[in-house]
XYZ file of C-alpha atoms in Angstrom:
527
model
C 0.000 0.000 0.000
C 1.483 3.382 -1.120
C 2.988 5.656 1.423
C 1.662 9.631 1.640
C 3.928 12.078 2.345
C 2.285 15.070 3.677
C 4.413 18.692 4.081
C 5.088 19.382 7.734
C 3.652 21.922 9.924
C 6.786 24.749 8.550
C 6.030 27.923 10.874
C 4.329 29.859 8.058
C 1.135 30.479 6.257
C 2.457 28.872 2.827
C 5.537 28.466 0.778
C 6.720 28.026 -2.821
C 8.248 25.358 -4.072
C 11.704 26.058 -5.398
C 13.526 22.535 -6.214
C 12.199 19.027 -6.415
C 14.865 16.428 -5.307
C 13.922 13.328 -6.021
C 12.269 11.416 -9.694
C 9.702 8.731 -9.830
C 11.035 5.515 -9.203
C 13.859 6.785 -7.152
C 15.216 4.608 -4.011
C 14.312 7.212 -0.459
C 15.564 6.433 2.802
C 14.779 8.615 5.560
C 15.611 12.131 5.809
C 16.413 12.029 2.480
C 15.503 15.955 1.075
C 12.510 16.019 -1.074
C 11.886 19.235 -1.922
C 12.852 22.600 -1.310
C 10.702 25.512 0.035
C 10.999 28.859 0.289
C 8.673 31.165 2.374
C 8.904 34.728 3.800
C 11.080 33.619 6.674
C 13.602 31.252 5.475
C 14.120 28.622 2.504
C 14.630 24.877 3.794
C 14.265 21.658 2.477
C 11.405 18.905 3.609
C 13.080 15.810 4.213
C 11.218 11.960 3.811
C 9.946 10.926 7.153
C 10.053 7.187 5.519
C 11.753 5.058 3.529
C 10.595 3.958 -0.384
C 10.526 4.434 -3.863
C 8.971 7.313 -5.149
C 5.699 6.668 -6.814
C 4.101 9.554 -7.789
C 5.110 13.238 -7.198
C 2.403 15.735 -6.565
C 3.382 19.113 -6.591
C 5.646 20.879 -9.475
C 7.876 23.429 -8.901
C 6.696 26.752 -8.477
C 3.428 25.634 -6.837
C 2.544 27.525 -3.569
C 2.051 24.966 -0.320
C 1.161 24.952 3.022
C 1.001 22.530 5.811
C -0.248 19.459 5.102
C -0.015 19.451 1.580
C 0.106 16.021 -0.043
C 3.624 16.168 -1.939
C 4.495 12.645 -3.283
C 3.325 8.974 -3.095
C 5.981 6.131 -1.758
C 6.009 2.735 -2.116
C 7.107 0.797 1.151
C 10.253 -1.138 0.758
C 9.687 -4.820 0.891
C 11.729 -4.925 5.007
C 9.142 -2.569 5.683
C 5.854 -4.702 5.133
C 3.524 -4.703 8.668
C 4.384 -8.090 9.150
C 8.042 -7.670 8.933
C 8.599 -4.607 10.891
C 6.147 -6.121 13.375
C 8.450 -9.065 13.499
C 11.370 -6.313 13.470
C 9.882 -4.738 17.090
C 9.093 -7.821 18.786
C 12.654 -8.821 18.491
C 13.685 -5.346 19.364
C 11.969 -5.384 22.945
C 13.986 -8.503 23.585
C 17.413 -6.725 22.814
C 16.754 -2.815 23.550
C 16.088 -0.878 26.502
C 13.564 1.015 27.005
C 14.853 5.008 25.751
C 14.972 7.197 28.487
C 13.831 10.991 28.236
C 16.991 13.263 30.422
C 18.199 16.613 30.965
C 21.416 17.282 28.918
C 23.017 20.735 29.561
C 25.344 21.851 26.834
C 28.759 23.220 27.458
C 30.529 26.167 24.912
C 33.774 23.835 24.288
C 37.388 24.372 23.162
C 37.228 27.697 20.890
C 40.828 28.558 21.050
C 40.433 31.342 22.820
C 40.290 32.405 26.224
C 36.745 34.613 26.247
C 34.470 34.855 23.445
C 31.300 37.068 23.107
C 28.043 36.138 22.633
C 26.615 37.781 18.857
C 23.284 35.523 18.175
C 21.329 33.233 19.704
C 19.603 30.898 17.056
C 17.361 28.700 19.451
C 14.454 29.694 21.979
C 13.003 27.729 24.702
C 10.698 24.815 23.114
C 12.837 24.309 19.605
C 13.721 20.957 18.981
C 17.048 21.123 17.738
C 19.381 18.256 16.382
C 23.357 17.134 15.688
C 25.192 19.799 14.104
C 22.733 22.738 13.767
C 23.653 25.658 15.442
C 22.826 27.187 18.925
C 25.098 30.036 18.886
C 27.348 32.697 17.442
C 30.213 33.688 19.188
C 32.991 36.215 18.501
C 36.755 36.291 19.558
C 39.852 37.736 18.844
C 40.804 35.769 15.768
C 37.506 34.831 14.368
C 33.391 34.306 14.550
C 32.304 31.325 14.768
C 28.464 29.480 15.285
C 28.261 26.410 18.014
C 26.570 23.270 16.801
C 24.418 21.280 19.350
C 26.152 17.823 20.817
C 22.986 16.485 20.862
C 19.412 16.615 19.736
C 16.396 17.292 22.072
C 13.737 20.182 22.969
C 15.439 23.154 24.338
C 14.479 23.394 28.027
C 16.926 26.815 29.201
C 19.068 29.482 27.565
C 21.821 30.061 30.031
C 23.914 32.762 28.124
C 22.690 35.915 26.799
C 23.876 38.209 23.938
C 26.841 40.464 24.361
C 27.710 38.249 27.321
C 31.256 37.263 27.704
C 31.924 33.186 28.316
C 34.941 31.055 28.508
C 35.183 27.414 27.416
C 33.514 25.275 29.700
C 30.684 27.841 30.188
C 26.707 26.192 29.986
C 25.598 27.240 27.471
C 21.985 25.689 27.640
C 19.378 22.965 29.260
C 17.804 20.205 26.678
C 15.890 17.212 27.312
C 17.149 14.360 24.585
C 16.318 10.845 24.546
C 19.183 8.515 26.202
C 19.577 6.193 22.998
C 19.431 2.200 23.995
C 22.050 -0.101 23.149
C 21.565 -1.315 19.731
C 25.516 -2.848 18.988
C 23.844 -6.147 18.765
C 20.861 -5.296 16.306
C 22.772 -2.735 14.096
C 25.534 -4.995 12.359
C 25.595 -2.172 9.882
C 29.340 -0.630 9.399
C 30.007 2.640 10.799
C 32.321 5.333 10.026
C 35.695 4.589 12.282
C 38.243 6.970 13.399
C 40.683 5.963 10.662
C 37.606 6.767 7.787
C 36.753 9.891 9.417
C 40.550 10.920 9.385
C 40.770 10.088 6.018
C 37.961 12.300 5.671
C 39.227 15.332 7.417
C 42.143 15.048 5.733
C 40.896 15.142 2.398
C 38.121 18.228 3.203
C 42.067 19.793 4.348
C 43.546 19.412 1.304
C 40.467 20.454 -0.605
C 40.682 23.596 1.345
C 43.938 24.610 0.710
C 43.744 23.878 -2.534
C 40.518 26.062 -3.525
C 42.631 28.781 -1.274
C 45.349 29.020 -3.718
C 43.283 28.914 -6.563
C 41.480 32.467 -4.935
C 42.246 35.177 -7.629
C 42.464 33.599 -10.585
C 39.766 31.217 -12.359
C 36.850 30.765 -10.374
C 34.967 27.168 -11.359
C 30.995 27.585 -12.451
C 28.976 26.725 -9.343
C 25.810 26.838 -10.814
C 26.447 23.106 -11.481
C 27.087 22.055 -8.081
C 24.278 19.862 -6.436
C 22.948 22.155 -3.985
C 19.189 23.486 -2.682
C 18.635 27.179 -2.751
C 19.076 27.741 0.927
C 22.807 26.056 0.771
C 23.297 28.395 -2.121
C 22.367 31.625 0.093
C 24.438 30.426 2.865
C 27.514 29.927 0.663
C 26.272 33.534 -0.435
C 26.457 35.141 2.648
C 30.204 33.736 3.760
C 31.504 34.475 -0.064
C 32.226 30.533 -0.748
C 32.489 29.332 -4.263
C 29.962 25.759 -4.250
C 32.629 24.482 -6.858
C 35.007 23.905 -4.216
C 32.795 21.930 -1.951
C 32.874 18.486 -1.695
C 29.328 17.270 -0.767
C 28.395 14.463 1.496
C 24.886 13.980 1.168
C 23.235 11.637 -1.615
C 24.493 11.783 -5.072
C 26.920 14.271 -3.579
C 24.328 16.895 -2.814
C 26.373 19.554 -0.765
C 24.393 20.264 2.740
C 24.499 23.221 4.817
C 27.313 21.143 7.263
C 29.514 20.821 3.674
C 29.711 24.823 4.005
C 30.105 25.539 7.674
C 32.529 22.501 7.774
C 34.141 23.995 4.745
C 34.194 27.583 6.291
C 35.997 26.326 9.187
C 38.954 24.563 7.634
C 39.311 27.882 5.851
C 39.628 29.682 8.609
C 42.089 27.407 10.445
C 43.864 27.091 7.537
C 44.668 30.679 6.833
C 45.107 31.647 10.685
C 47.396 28.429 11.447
C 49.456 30.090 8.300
C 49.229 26.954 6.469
C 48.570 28.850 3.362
C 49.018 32.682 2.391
C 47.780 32.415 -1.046
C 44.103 33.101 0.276
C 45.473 36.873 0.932
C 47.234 37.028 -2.618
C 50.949 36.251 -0.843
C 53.310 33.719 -1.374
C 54.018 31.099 1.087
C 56.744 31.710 3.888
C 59.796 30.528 2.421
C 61.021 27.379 4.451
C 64.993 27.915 4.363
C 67.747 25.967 6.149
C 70.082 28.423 7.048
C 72.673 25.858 7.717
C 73.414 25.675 4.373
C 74.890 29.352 4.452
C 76.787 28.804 7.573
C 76.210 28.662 11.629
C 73.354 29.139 12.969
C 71.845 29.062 16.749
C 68.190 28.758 17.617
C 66.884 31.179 20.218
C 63.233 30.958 22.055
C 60.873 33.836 21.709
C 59.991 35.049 24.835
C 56.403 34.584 26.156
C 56.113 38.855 26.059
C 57.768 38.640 21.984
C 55.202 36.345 21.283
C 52.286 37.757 22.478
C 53.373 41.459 21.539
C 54.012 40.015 18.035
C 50.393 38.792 17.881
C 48.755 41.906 18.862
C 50.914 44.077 16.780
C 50.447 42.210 13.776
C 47.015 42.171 14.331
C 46.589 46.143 14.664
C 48.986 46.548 11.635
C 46.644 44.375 9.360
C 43.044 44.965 10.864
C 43.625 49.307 11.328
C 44.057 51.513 8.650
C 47.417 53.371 9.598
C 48.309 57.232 8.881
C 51.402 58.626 10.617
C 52.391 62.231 10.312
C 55.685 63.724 11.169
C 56.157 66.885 12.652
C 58.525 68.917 15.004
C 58.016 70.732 18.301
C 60.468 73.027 19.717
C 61.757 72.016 23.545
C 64.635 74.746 23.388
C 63.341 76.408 26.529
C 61.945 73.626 27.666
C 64.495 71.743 28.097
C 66.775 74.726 29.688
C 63.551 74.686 32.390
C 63.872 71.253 32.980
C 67.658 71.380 33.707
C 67.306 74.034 36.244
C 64.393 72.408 38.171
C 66.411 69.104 38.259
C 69.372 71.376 39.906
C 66.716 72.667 42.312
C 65.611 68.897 43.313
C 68.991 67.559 43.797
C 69.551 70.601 46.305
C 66.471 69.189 48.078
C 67.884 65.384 47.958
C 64.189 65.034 46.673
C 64.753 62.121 44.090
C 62.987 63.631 41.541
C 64.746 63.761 38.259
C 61.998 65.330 35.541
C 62.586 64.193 31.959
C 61.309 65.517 28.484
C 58.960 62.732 28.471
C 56.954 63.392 31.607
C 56.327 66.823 30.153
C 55.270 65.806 26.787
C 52.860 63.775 28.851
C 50.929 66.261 30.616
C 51.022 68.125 27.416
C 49.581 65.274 25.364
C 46.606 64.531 27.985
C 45.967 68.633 27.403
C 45.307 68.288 23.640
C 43.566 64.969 23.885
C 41.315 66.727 26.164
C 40.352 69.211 23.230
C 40.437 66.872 20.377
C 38.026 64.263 22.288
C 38.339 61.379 18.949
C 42.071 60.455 19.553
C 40.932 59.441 22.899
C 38.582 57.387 21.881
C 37.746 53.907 20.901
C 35.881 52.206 18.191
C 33.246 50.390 18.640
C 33.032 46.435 18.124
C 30.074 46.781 15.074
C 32.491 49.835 13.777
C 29.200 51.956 14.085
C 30.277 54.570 16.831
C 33.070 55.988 18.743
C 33.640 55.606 22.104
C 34.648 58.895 23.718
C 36.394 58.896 27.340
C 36.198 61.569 29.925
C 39.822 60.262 31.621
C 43.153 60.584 30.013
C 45.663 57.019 30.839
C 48.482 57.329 28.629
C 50.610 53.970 27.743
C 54.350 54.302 28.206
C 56.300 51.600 25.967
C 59.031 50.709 27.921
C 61.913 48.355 26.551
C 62.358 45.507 29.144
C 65.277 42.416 28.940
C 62.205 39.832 28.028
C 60.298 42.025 24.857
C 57.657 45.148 24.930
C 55.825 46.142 27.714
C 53.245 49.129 27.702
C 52.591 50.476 31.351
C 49.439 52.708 32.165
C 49.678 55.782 33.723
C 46.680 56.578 34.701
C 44.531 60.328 35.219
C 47.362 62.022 33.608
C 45.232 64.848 33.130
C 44.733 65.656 36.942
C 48.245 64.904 38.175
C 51.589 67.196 38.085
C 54.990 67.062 36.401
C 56.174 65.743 40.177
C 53.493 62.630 40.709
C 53.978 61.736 36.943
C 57.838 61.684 37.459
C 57.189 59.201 40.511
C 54.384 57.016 38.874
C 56.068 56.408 35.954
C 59.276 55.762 37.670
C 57.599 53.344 39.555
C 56.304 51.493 36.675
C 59.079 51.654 34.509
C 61.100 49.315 37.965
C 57.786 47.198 37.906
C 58.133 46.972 34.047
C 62.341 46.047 33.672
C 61.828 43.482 36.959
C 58.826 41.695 35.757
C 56.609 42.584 38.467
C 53.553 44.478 36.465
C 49.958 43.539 37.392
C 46.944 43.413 35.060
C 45.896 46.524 36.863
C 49.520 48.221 35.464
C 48.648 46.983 31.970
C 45.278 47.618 31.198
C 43.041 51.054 30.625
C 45.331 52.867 28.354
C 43.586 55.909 26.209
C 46.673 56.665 24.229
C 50.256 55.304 23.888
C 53.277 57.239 23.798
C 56.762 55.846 22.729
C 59.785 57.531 22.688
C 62.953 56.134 21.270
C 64.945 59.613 22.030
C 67.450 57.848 23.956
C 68.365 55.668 21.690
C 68.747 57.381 18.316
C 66.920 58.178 15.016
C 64.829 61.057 13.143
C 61.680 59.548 13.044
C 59.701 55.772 12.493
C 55.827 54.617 12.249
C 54.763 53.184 15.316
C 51.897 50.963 15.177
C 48.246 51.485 17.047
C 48.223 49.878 20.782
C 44.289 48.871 19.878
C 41.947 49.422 21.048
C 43.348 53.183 21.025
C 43.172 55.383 18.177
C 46.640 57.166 18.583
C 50.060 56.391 19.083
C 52.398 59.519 19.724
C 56.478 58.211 18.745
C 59.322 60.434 19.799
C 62.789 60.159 18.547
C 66.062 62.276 19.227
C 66.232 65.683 20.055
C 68.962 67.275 17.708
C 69.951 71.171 17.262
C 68.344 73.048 14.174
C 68.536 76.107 12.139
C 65.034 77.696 12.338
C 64.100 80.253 10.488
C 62.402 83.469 12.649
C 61.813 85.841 10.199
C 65.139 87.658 10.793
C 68.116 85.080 10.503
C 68.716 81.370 11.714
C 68.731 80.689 14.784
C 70.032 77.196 16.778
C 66.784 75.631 18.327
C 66.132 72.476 19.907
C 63.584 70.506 17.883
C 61.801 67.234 19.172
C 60.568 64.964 15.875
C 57.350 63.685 16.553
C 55.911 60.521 14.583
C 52.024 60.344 15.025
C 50.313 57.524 13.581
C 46.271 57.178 13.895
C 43.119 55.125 13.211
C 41.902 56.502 9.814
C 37.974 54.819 10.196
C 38.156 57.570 13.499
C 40.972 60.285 12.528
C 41.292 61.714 9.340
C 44.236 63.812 8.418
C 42.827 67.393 9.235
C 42.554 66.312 12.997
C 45.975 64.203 12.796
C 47.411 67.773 11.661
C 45.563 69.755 14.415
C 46.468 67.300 16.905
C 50.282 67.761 16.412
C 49.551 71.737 16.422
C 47.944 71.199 19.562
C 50.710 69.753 21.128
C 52.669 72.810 19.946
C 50.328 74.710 22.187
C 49.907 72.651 25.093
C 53.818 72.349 25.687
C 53.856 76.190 25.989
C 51.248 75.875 28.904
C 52.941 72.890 30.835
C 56.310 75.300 30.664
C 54.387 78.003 31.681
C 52.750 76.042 34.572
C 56.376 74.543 35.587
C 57.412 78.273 36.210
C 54.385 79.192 38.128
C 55.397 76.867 41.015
């Protein structure tokens, strides 16, 4: 007796039909897609609740349907005949247990990252989800990702929120899923082992990196790949070429898994650095240097590493400017040695130093240029504007980079900002900085004037907009409208955020300073 297959309840009035999957006399099994739908929500496809050979299809493409429209005719397979599968359960009950309905809470797992944010949600309470679809978007530092369900079952709780911050390990939700029953001894069938599904994962790898190098030149036609109009809008929507997917359902139809899985190797592939060719470079030559001569192998230290990271990320993801410029310290600096001879006098221990003045000068004009101490926001929408001035001091240390905080420059004098960033600068060179030390920073300055040079590009401590570099201070003929006169001129490198800066304000900023240093000197007399 033939089968009716009736379209499910699909959360909406009616639907078109977009793509018919199967033919007449084609062999189903379940879940097999049928058709595809699209309504005003979504498109999806309606997969076979049994298994048979198609009989009669009875809807054409194009038609509009709605729940519990008749769509084909099957004819049972011959193992499923009453008697058989009758036969079929009464063995069953002898071998299975009874299922058991339980509460399975769902964990975020290993991400690769330490914290990740919350972006979507995809489920509500009541949903019955399954394997592999996703529950969640989350965002980190090196990527966005969604998290498939472990398990299928109704969804019970939502223990995470969006925006929220969460760490691996984190519960993510509450389900209730049926504990499957032992069926080793009824189900003889073979199943995937570790050594096919390595096989596997290898080849989706190579497959990968192969489709990556091919990015910029000829792209294959993917109108012929075997996919339903909702894998096509996914593949849309993360820019993936169909051509390069491998499929795994029947007759190689590519699912919506195919993508995400592909997506994923992608991603690990070009962050691992596997392959450069997806960002138009060549691959990192591998050389042995021993060829040439001599060589010794030295560790990176822990603070290398992870300042490498961050600055090649802010050098890639922000779109640098610097501008050069000059500002004259001639008096300035003749100010600074006579207040130095005054503290020694007073055994005070304070020694002042260019720097701490170009501070409190710096915190002045961020104060009246509010966007360079600012941040932008996560969706790249808006700017975050801060009412407190911490300035970041690189400091050089034995083990790599370090960037100490002072904090509330603005409300502090020449004398505390002497002492609190002489006190960081120990912490810094002995190792000792806290989180607290480290964290907070509205601008950065670096100054390389001990050391030598004219000028260099320093990169963006992000999330800040700014970066002030200092080099040497060297004696200059300056014009004055008269003759030349010998002045002391500080070079000034200013590099900035371009999506928050743009070069008018880079320019005023650096005229600003020109301003503010006039006030600090004025204010060092007035004590």
């Amino acid at each position: 007796m033939a089968i009716e297959i009736h379209l499910p309840d699909i959360g909406t009035d009616a639907a078109d039909v977009t793509e018919i999957l199967v033919s007449i006399g084609e062999q189903v099994e379940v879940d097999t897609p049928l058709i595809s739908i699209e309504g005003d929500k979504a498109a999806m496809e309606i997969p076979s609740p049994k298994s048979g050979t198609v009989k009669e299809i009875k809807i054409a493409v194009g038609d509009s349907v709605s729940t519990d429209t008749l769509i084909l005719m099957l004819n049972p397979n011959e193992e499923d005949e009453p008697d058989k599968i009758e036969c079929q359960a009464v063995q069953g009950e002898k071998e299975l247990d009874k299922p058991n309905i339980i509460s399975k809470e769902l964990y975020l797992p290993d991400v690769g990252a330490d914290e990740v944010t919350v972006t979507e949600i995809h489920v509500e309470v009541g949903d019955q989800v399954e394997i592999e679809q996703p529950i969640i978007s989350v965002e980190g530092d090196k990527a966005a990702m969604e998290i498939p369900s472990t398990h299928s079952g109704k969804i019970i709780k939502i223990s995470v929120a969006i925006g929220e911050s969460i760490s691996s390990g984190v519960k993510v939700l509450v389900m209730e899923t049926v504990e499957l029953p032992d069926i080793k001894k009824v189900n003889s069938a073979p199943s995937s082992t570790p050594q096919n599904q390595d096989l596997r994962q290898t080849s989706d790898q190579k497959q990968v990196q192969q489709s990556i190098k091919k990015t910029g030149g000829f792209v294959e036609n993917q109108e012929f790949a075997h996919a339903s109009p909702s894998v096509r809008r996914i593949a849309r929507e993360f820019g993936v070429n169909l051509a390069n997917v491998r499929g795994s359902g029947r007759k190689g139809r590519i699912i919506k898994e195919d993508v995400q899985n592909y997506v994923k190797e992608a991603l690990r592939v070009l962050e691992s650095g596997d392959s450069g060719e997806g960002l138009g470079l060549l691959p990192w030559p591998d050389v042995d240097f021993n060829q040439f001569g001599e060589t010794e192998t030295e560790k990176l230290s822990k603070i290398k590493k992870l300042t490498g990271g961050n600055l090649h990320r802010n050098w890639v993801r922000i779109p640098h400017v610097t501008q050069w410029d000059e500002l004259d310290v001639t008096e300035l600096e003749a100010l600074r040695k006579k207040l130095n001879a005054s503290e020694a006098k007073k055994e005070s221990g304070i020694k002042f130093t260019l720097l701490v003045f170009v501070m409190k000068a710096v915190a002045k004009a961020l104060q009246k240029l509010p966007p360079m101490n600012s941040s932008l926001s996560n969706d790249e929408q808006s700017i975050i504007l801060k009412k407190y001035v911490n300035i970041g001091i690189a400091v050089n240390t034995p083990n790599g980079l370090v960037v100490p905080v002072v904090r509330n420059v603005h409300e502090k004098n020449c004398v505390q900002l002497t002492k609190d960033l002489r006190d960081l600068s120990t912490k810094a060179r002995d190792g000792k900085l806290t989180k607290n030390d480290i964290t907070g920073g509205t601008f950065t300055i670096s100054s390389l004037g001990g050391l030598g040079g004219t000028s260099f590009t320093p990169i963006i401590n992000a999330p800040e907009v700014g970066i002030l570099g200092l080099s040497r201070t060297d004696q200059k003929p300056v014009w004055n409208n008269d003759t030349f006169v010998a002045r002391l001129m500080l070079p000034m490198s200013l590099s900035y955020d371009h999506r928050v800066i743009d070069g008018a304000d880079g320019v005023n900023f650096l005229n600003l300073l020109k301003e503010t240093i006039v006030t600090v000197k004025e204010e060092l007399e007035a004590q």
